[in-house]
Coordinates of C-alpha atoms in Angstrom, one line a residue:
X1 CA 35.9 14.4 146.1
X2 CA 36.1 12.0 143.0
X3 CA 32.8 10.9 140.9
X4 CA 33.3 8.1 138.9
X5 CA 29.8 6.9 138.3
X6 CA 28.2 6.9 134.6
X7 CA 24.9 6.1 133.6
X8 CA 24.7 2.4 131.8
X9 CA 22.2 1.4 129.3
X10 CA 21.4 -1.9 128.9
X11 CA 20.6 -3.6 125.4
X12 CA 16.9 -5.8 124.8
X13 CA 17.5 -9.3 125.6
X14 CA 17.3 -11.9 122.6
X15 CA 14.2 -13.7 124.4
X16 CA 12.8 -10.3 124.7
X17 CA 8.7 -10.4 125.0
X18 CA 7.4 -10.0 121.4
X19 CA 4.5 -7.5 122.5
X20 CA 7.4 -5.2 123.6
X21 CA 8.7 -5.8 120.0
X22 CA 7.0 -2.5 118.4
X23 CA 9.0 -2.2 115.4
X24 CA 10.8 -5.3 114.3
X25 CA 12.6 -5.8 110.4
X26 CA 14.1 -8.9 109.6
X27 CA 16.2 -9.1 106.5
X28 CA 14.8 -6.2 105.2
X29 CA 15.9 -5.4 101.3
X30 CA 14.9 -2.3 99.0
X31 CA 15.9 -2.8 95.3
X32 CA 14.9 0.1 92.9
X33 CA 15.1 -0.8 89.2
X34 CA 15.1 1.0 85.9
X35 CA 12.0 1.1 83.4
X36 CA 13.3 -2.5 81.9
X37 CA 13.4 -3.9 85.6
X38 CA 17.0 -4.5 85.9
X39 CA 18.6 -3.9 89.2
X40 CA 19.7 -0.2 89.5
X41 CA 20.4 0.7 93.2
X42 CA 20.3 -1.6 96.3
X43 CA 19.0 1.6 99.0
X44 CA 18.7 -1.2 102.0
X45 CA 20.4 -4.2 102.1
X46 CA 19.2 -6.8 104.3
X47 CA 19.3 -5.2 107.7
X48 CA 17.7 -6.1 111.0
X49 CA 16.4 -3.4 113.4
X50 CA 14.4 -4.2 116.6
X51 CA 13.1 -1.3 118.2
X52 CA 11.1 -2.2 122.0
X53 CA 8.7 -0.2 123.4
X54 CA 9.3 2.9 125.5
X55 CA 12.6 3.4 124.1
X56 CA 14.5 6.1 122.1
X57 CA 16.1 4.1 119.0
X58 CA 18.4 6.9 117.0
X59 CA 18.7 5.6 113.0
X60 CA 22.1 7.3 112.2
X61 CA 24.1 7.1 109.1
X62 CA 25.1 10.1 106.0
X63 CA 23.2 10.8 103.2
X64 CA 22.2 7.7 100.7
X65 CA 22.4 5.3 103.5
X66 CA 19.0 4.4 103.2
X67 CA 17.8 5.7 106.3
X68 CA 14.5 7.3 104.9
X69 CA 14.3 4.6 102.3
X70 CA 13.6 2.1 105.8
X71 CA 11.3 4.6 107.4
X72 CA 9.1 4.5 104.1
X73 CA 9.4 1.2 104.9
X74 CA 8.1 0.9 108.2
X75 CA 5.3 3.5 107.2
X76 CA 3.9 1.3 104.7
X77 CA 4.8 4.1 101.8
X78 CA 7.1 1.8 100.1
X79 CA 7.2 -2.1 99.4
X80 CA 10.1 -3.9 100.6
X81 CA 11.9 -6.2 97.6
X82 CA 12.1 -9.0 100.7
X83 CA 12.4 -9.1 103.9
X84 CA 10.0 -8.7 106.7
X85 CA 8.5 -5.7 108.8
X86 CA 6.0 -6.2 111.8
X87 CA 4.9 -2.7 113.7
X88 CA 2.9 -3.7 116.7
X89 CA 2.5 -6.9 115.5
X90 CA 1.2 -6.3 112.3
X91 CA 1.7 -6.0 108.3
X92 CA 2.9 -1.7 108.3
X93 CA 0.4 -1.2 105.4
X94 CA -2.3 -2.0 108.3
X95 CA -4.9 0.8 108.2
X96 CA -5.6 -0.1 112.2
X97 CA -2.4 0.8 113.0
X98 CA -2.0 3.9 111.4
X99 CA -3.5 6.0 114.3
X100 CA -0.8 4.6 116.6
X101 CA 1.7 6.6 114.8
X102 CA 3.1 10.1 114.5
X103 CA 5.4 10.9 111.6
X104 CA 7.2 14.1 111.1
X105 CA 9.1 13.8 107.3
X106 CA 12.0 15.4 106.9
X107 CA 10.4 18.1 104.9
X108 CA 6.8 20.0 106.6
X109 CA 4.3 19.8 103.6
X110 CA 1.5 22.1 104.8
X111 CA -1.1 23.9 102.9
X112 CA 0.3 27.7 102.7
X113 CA -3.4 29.0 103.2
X114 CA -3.8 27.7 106.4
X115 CA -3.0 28.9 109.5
X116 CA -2.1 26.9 112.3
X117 CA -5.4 26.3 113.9
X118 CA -6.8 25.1 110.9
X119 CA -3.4 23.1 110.0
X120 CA -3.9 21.1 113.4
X121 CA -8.0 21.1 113.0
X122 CA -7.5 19.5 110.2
X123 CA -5.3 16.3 110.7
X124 CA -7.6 16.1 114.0
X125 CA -10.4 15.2 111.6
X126 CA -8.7 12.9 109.8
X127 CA -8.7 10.8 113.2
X128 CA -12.3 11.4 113.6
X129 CA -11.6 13.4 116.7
X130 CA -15.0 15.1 117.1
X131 CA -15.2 19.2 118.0
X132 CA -14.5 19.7 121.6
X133 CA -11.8 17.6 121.7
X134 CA -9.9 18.7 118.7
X135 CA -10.6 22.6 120.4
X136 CA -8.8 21.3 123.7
X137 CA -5.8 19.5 121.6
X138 CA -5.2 21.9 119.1
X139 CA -4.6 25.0 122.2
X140 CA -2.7 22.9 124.6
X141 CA 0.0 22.1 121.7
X142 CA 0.2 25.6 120.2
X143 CA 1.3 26.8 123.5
X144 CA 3.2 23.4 124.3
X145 CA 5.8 24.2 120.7
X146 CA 5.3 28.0 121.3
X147 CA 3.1 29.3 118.1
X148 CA 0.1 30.2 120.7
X149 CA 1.0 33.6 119.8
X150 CA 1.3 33.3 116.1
X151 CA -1.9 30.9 115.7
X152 CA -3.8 33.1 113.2
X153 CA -0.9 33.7 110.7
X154 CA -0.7 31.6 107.9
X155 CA 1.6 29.0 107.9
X156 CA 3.3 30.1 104.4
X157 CA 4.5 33.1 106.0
X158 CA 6.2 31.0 109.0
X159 CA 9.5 30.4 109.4
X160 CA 11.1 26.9 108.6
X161 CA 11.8 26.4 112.5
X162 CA 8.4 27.6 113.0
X163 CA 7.5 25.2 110.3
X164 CA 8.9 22.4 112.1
X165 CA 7.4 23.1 115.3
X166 CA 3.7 23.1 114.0
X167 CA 4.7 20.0 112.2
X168 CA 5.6 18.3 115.5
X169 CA 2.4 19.5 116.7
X170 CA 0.3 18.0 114.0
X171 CA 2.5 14.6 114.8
X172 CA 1.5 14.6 118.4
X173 CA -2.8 15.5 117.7
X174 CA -3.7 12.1 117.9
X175 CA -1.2 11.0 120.9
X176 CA 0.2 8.4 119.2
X177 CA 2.6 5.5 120.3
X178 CA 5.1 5.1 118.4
X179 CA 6.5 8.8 116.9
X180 CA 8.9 8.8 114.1
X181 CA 11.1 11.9 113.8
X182 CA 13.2 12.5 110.9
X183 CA 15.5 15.7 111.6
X184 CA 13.0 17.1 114.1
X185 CA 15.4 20.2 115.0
X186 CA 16.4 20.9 111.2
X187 CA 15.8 25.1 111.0
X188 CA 15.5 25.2 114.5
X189 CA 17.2 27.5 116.9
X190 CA 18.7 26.7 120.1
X191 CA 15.9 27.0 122.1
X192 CA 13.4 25.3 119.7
X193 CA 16.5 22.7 119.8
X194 CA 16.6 22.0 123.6
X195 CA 12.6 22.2 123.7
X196 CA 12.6 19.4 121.0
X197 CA 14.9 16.9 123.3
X198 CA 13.1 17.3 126.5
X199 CA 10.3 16.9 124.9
X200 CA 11.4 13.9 123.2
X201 CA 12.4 12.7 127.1
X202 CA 9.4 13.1 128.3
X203 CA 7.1 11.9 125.9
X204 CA 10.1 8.7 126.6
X205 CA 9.4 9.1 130.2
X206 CA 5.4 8.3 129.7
X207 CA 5.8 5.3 128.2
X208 CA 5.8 6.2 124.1
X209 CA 8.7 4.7 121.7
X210 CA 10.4 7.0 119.4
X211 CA 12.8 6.3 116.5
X212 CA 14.6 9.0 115.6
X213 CA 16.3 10.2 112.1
X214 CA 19.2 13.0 112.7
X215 CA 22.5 14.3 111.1
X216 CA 23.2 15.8 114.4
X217 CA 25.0 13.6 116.5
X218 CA 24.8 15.6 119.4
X219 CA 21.2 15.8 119.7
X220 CA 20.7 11.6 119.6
X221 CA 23.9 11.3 122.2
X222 CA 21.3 13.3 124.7
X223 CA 18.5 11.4 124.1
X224 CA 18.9 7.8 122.6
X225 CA 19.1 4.7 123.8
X226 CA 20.1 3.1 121.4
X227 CA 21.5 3.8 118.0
X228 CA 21.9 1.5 114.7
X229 CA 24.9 2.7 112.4
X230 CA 24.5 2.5 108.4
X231 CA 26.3 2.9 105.2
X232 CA 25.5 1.8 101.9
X233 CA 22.2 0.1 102.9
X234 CA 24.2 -1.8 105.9
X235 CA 23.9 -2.1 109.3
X236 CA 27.5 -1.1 110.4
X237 CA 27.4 -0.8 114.0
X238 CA 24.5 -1.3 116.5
X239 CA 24.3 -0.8 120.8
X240 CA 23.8 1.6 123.3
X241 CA 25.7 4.6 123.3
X242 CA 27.7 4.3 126.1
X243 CA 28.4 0.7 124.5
X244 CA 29.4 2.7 121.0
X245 CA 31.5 5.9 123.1
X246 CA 33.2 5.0 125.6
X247 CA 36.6 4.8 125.7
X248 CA 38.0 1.8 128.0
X249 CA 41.4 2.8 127.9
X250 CA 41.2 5.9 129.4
X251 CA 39.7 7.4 133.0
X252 CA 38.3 11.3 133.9
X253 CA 38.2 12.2 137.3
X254 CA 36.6 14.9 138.7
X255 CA 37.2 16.5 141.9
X256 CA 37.4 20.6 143.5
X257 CA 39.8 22.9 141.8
X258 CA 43.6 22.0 142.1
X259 CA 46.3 24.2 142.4
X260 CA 49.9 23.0 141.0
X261 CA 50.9 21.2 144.2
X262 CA 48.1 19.1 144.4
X263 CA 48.9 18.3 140.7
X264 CA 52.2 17.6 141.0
X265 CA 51.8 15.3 143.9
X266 CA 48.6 13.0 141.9
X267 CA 51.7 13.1 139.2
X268 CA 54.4 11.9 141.7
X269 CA 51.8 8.9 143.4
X270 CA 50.8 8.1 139.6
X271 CA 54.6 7.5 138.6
X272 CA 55.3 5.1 141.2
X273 CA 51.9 2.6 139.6
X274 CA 53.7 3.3 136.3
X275 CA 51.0 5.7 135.0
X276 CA 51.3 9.2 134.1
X277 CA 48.3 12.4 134.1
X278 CA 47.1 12.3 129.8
X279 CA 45.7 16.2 130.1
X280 CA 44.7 18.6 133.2
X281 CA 42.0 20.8 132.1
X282 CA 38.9 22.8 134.1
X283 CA 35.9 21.8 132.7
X284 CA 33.7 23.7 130.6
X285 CA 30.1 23.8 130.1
X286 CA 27.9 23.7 126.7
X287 CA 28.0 26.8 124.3
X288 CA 24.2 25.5 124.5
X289 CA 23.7 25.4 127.6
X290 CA 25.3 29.3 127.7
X291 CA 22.9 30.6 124.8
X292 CA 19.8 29.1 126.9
X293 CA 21.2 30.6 130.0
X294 CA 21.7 34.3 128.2
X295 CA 17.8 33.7 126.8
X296 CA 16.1 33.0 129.8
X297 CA 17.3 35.9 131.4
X298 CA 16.5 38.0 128.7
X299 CA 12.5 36.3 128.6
X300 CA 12.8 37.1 132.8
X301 CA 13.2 40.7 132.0
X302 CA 10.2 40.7 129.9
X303 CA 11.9 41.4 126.2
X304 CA 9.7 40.9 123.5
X305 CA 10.0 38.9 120.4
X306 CA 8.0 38.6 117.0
X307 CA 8.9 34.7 116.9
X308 CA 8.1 31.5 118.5
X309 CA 7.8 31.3 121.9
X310 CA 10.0 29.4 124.0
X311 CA 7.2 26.8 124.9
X312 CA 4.6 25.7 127.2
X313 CA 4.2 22.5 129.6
X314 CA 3.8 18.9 127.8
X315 CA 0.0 18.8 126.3
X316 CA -2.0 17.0 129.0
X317 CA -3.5 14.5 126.6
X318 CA 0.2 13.2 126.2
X319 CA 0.5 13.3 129.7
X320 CA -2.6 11.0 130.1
X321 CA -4.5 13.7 132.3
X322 CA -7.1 14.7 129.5
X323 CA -10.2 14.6 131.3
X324 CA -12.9 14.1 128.0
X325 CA -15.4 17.0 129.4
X326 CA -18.7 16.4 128.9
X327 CA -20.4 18.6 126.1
X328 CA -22.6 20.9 126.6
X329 CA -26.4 20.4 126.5
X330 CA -26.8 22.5 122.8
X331 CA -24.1 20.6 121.3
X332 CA -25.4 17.1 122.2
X333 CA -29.1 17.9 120.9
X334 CA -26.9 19.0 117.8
X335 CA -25.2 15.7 117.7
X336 CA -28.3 13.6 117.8
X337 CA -29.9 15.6 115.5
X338 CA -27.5 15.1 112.9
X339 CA -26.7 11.6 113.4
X340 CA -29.7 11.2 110.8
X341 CA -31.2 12.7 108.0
X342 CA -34.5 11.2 106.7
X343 CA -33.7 11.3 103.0
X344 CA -37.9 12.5 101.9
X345 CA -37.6 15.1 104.3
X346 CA -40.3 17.6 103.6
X347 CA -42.9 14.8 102.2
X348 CA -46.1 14.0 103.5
X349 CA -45.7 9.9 103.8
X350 CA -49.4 7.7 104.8
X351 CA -49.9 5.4 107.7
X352 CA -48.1 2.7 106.5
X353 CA -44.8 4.6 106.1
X354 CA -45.1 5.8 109.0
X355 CA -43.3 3.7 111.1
X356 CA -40.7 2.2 108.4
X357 CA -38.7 3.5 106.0
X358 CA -37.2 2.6 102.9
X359 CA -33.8 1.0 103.6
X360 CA -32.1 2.4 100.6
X361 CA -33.1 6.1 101.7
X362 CA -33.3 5.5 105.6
X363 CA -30.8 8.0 106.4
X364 CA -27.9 10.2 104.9
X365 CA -25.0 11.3 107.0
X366 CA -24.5 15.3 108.0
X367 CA -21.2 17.0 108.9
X368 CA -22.0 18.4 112.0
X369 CA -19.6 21.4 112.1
X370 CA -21.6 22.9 109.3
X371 CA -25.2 22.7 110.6
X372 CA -23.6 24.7 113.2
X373 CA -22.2 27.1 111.4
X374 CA -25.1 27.4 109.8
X375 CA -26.9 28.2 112.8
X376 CA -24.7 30.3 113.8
X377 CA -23.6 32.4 110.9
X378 CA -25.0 35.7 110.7
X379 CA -27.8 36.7 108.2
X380 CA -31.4 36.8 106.9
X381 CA -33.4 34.9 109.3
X382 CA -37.1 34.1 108.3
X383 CA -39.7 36.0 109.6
X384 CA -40.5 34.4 112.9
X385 CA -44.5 33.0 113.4
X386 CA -46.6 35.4 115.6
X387 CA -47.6 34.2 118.9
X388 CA -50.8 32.1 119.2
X389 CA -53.7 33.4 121.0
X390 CA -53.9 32.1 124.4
X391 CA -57.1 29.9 124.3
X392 CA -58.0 26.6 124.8
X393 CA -56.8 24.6 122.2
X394 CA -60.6 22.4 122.0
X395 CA -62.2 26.1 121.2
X396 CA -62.0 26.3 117.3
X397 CA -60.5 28.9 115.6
X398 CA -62.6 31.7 114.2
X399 CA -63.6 32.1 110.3
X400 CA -62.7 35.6 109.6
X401 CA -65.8 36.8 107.5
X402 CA -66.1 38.0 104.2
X403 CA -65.7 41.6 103.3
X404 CA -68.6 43.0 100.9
X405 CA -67.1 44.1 97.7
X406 CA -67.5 48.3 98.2
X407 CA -70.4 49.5 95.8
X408 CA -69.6 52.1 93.3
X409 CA -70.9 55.2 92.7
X410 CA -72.2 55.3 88.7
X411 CA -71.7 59.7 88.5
X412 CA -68.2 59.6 88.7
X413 CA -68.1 57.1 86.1
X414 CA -69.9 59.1 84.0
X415 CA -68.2 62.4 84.9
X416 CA -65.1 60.5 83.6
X417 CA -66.3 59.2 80.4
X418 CA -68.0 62.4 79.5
X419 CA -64.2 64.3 79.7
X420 CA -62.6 61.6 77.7
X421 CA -65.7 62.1 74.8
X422 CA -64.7 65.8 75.2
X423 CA -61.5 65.3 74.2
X424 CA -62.2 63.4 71.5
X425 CA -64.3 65.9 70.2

């Protein structure tokens, strides 16, 4: 039995749709000068990268290429000398675009203090994601990169492949788009490894777009697409990756185990079409793919660890099954009652204020999350109103009545002004 097929990967048109165009640089240049603005170092030099959407694009290249000079780029955190850059269409310093993308740097810069509910909580608020649903996020990716276990710790004591996995997690909170990785599996052990590229799959599978930034060139051979080649700011070599690998002049066949006659008589039949066996070999598999295997049995026996998890299922926000539940009816009241704050609370106002207030104090915002904190935090409460007597509220209330000032009796007065003349005496 023979198996010759191999998966083929086909490169974007050049009439390709522009609104499947999500990252597109044309002639793109980065010039750094000196303090007297003369030319010091050319870090891109006039490339042109066209990434299409649902794709896994793999930005390859050694150190001083200008690989993370061109993701600044795209991000909007640098200026290009010329050149252009569209990301869905639009200038990459675009504030309406920004919640399209995930970024993970090269480098996770997280506040130590944290841990990592409050790490995600956090960048969920920067995208205005409001309670309940940054709750339901922030638990389904914990488990989802493995640190469910390890949620309260603070992320200063984490390890760096620990580090990188909550960093992936705070990439994916606002289910962006387009995700750029650069070295997602730096620090990360085999299993964080493999979890990283299935994840990257499947989050290719639903539809997002990915460009990827790695030095290890066995990680973007299992997942890209396609791959763009530079050195010294240049775009050497762009395609697909079986366009880039494969080797035309040579052929593997695969079949059941030989034995030495069945060699020697491919040998003999090859000889007569003037072509000879290069190698015979048994195949072998991964030393990854071994490690996992040895792992997984040790996780079905039940051994313990103190580190990250091997991982849960894809987040179902990123899976497009997040169901946005209804809140509850307390935390709705909340909401509305917050949504304003009359600014002369407290202040009797007359009839004719009434019904409108001044527009430059009509209302001041209130963070939410701290009202309820507030009314939820432990501690002195005021004294609470006693019930009201149960009458009909038309019968008036009744006027307690004054208590007659007690008289006094004038002998002890004088029994105790007659000692103190005593002892002056």
């Amino acid at each position: 039995m023979t198996s010759l097929d191999t998966p083929t990967r086909t490169a974007p048109d050049a009439d390709v749709d522009t609104r499947d165009m999500i990252i597109k640089c044309a002639k793109l240049t980065k010039m750094f000068r000196d303090f007297w603005m003369r030319n010091r170092v050319k870090a891109v030099n006039a490339i042109d990268i066209e990434v299409l959407r649902g794709e896994v694009f793999g930005l390859l290249g050694p150190n001083g290429s200008g690989k993370s000079t061109t993701i600044k780029m795209i991000l909007g955190l640098l200026h290009p000398t010329s050149g252009h850059i569209a990301i869905f269409g639009r200038h990459p310093r675009d504030v309406a675009i920004k919640k399209q993308i995930g970024y993970l740097p090269e480098e996770s810069y997280l506040y130590r203090f944290l841990n990592a509910r409050e790490t995600l909580d956090y960048y969920g608020r920067l995208f205005h994601q409001n309670r309940s649903q940054r709750k339901r996020r922030i638990e389904t990716l914990l488990e989802m990169v493995g640190l469910d276990k390890v949620a309260n710790r603070p992320v200063g004591e984490y390890s760096k492949g620990m580090q990188r996995r909550i960093g992936l997690a705070q990439a994916l909170i606002n289910d962006p788009q387009l995700l750029i990785l650069d070295e997602p599996t730096t620090g990360l052990d085999p299993i964080g490894t493999r979890q990283i590229k299935d994840l990257i799959l499947e989050l290719k599978r639903r539809g997002k777009t990915i460009l990827l930034c790695s030095h290890l060139l066995a990680d973007v051979e299992d997942v890209c697409d396609r791959v763009s080649i530079m050195f010294g700011g240049k775009v050497r070599r762009e395609g697909t990756v079986d366009e880039l690998l494969v080797q035309e002049s040579l052929t593997n066949l695969q079949t059941t185990q030989l034995d030495a006659e069945d060699v020697q008589a491919i040998e003999q039949l090859l000889e007569k079409r003037g072509k000879h066996i290069e190698r015979v070999e048994q195949p072998r598999q991964k030393l990854e793919a071994l490690f996992l295997n040895i792992v997984h049995e040790a996780q079905a026996e039940g051994v313990d660890t103190s580190g990250a998890t091997g991982g849960g299922p894809l987040a179902e926000f990123l899976r497009g099954d997040e169901q946005e539940v209804q809140e509850d009816v307390g935390e709705a009241l909340i909401d509305r009652l917050v949504e304003t704050k009359p600014a002369d609370a407290g202040k009797t106002s007359g009839p004719a204020d009434a019904t409108k207030t001044p527009p430059a104090e009509a209302a001041e915002p209130i963070e939410r999350d701290s009202l309820i904190d507030e009314l939820v935090s432990p501690g002195d409460k005021p004294e609470q109103a006693k019930p009201r007597d149960d009458r009909s509220s038309s019968e008036p209330s009744p006027v307690p009545e004054p208590q007659p000032e007690e008289d006094v009796d004038d002998s002890v007065l004088d029994s105790l002004l007659g000692d103190e003349k005593k002892k002056d005496k």
